[in-house]
Amino acid sequence: MAEGFRITLKIAGREYPLTIDPKDEWKYRRAAKEINDLVNLYSKRYSADMENYLAMAALQTALMGIRDQVNQDLEPVLDELKKT
């Protein structure tokens, strides 16, 4: 990791300073954008507080990660099935 490469991400109205590897900056910025998009979506649909919006965004993000992992795990099996 490059020393001292700092960014500040704004998530749900709060700023979070981070020290990261410069090559991963796009990942952090994309993740923050996706979280903010989900928080905004939930805030428009439901009457709750920011903590609940963040919890639901975290849950949805985790579920997407699990789905992606399952798809990656199944890919070799599906490729083999296509060969038969």
PDB file of C-alpha atoms in Angstrom:
ATOM      1  CA  MET A   1       0.000   0.000   0.000  1.00  0.00           C
ATOM      2  CA  ALA A   2       1.244   3.441  -0.818  1.00  0.00           C
ATOM      3  CA  GLU A   3       1.935   5.342   2.360  1.00  0.00           C
ATOM      4  CA  GLY A   4      -0.252   8.291   3.088  1.00  0.00           C
ATOM      5  CA  PHE A   5      -2.724   7.978   0.204  1.00  0.00           C
ATOM      6  CA  ARG A   6      -5.786   9.357   1.889  1.00  0.00           C
ATOM      7  CA  ILE A   7      -9.276   9.837   0.638  1.00  0.00           C
ATOM      8  CA  THR A   8     -12.443  10.969   2.333  1.00  0.00           C
ATOM      9  CA  LEU A   9     -15.673   9.214   1.527  1.00  0.00           C
ATOM     10  CA  LYS A  10     -19.028  10.721   2.345  1.00  0.00           C
ATOM     11  CA  ILE A  11     -21.525   8.029   3.259  1.00  0.00           C
ATOM     12  CA  ALA A  12     -25.033   8.869   4.421  1.00  0.00           C
ATOM     13  CA  GLY A  13     -24.010  12.448   5.105  1.00  0.00           C
ATOM     14  CA  ARG A  14     -20.954  11.631   7.209  1.00  0.00           C
ATOM     15  CA  GLU A  15     -17.342  11.855   6.148  1.00  0.00           C
ATOM     16  CA  TYR A  16     -14.943   8.957   6.603  1.00  0.00           C
ATOM     17  CA  PRO A  17     -11.224   9.563   6.076  1.00  0.00           C
ATOM     18  CA  LEU A  18      -9.384   6.460   4.899  1.00  0.00           C
ATOM     19  CA  THR A  19      -5.826   5.534   4.022  1.00  0.00           C
ATOM     20  CA  ILE A  20      -5.897   3.171   1.062  1.00  0.00           C
ATOM     21  CA  ASP A  21      -3.861   1.693  -1.749  1.00  0.00           C
ATOM     22  CA  PRO A  22      -4.186   4.109  -4.705  1.00  0.00           C
ATOM     23  CA  LYS A  23      -5.076   1.304  -7.120  1.00  0.00           C
ATOM     24  CA  ASP A  24      -8.157   0.524  -5.031  1.00  0.00           C
ATOM     25  CA  GLU A  25      -9.534   4.057  -4.938  1.00  0.00           C
ATOM     26  CA  TRP A  26     -12.160   3.367  -7.592  1.00  0.00           C
ATOM     27  CA  LYS A  27     -13.467   0.418  -5.556  1.00  0.00           C
ATOM     28  CA  TYR A  28     -13.944   2.544  -2.454  1.00  0.00           C
ATOM     29  CA  ARG A  29     -15.599   5.347  -4.379  1.00  0.00           C
ATOM     30  CA  ARG A  30     -17.907   2.941  -6.203  1.00  0.00           C
ATOM     31  CA  ALA A  31     -18.855   1.192  -2.951  1.00  0.00           C
ATOM     32  CA  ALA A  32     -19.630   4.534  -1.289  1.00  0.00           C
ATOM     33  CA  LYS A  33     -21.764   5.544  -4.284  1.00  0.00           C
ATOM     34  CA  GLU A  34     -23.692   2.281  -4.215  1.00  0.00           C
ATOM     35  CA  ILE A  35     -24.319   2.599  -0.471  1.00  0.00           C
ATOM     36  CA  ASN A  36     -25.453   6.210  -0.846  1.00  0.00           C
ATOM     37  CA  ASP A  37     -27.746   5.234  -3.734  1.00  0.00           C
ATOM     38  CA  LEU A  38     -29.344   2.503  -1.609  1.00  0.00           C
ATOM     39  CA  VAL A  39     -29.708   4.808   1.394  1.00  0.00           C
ATOM     40  CA  ASN A  40     -31.395   7.397  -0.818  1.00  0.00           C
ATOM     41  CA  LEU A  41     -33.712   4.758  -2.265  1.00  0.00           C
ATOM     42  CA  TYR A  42     -34.721   3.479   1.175  1.00  0.00           C
ATOM     43  CA  SER A  43     -35.205   6.995   2.530  1.00  0.00           C
ATOM     44  CA  LYS A  44     -37.672   7.719  -0.286  1.00  0.00           C
ATOM     45  CA  ARG A  45     -39.580   4.466   0.177  1.00  0.00           C
ATOM     46  CA  TYR A  46     -39.691   4.111   3.966  1.00  0.00           C
ATOM     47  CA  SER A  47     -40.142   6.303   6.979  1.00  0.00           C
ATOM     48  CA  ALA A  48     -37.272   5.297   9.240  1.00  0.00           C
ATOM     49  CA  ASP A  49     -33.992   6.666  10.519  1.00  0.00           C
ATOM     50  CA  MET A  50     -30.538   6.709   8.949  1.00  0.00           C
ATOM     51  CA  GLU A  51     -29.380   3.747  11.039  1.00  0.00           C
ATOM     52  CA  ASN A  52     -32.123   1.578   9.525  1.00  0.00           C
ATOM     53  CA  TYR A  53     -31.363   2.783   6.003  1.00  0.00           C
ATOM     54  CA  LEU A  54     -27.689   1.935   6.478  1.00  0.00           C
ATOM     55  CA  ALA A  55     -28.548  -1.491   7.913  1.00  0.00           C
ATOM     56  CA  MET A  56     -30.736  -2.294   4.918  1.00  0.00           C
ATOM     57  CA  ALA A  57     -28.061  -1.046   2.504  1.00  0.00           C
ATOM     58  CA  ALA A  58     -25.504  -3.253   4.272  1.00  0.00           C
ATOM     59  CA  LEU A  59     -27.818  -6.256   4.049  1.00  0.00           C
ATOM     60  CA  GLN A  60     -28.521  -5.746   0.359  1.00  0.00           C
ATOM     61  CA  THR A  61     -24.824  -5.228  -0.393  1.00  0.00           C
ATOM     62  CA  ALA A  62     -23.897  -8.403   1.496  1.00  0.00           C
ATOM     63  CA  LEU A  63     -26.569 -10.380  -0.347  1.00  0.00           C
ATOM     64  CA  MET A  64     -25.238  -9.156  -3.694  1.00  0.00           C
ATOM     65  CA  GLY A  65     -21.748 -10.282  -2.671  1.00  0.00           C
ATOM     66  CA  ILE A  66     -23.025 -13.712  -1.665  1.00  0.00           C
ATOM     67  CA  ARG A  67     -24.928 -14.037  -4.951  1.00  0.00           C
ATOM     68  CA  ASP A  68     -21.803 -13.115  -6.898  1.00  0.00           C
ATOM     69  CA  GLN A  69     -19.749 -15.688  -4.963  1.00  0.00           C
ATOM     70  CA  VAL A  70     -22.315 -18.433  -5.593  1.00  0.00           C
ATOM     71  CA  ASN A  71     -22.304 -17.576  -9.299  1.00  0.00           C
ATOM     72  CA  GLN A  72     -18.494 -17.779  -9.386  1.00  0.00           C
ATOM     73  CA  ASP A  73     -18.555 -21.112  -7.551  1.00  0.00           C
ATOM     74  CA  LEU A  74     -21.123 -22.531  -9.983  1.00  0.00           C
ATOM     75  CA  GLU A  75     -19.455 -21.271 -13.143  1.00  0.00           C
ATOM     76  CA  PRO A  76     -17.012 -24.210 -13.555  1.00  0.00           C
ATOM     77  CA  VAL A  77     -19.819 -26.705 -12.918  1.00  0.00           C
ATOM     78  CA  LEU A  78     -22.073 -25.040 -15.493  1.00  0.00           C
ATOM     79  CA  ASP A  79     -19.224 -24.979 -17.997  1.00  0.00           C
ATOM     80  CA  GLU A  80     -18.751 -28.733 -17.542  1.00  0.00           C
ATOM     81  CA  LEU A  81     -22.462 -29.365 -17.954  1.00  0.00           C
ATOM     82  CA  LYS A  82     -22.496 -27.387 -21.187  1.00  0.00           C
ATOM     83  CA  LYS A  83     -19.766 -29.658 -22.581  1.00  0.00           C
ATOM     84  CA  THR A  84     -21.898 -32.780 -22.151  1.00  0.00           C
TER      85      THR A  84
END
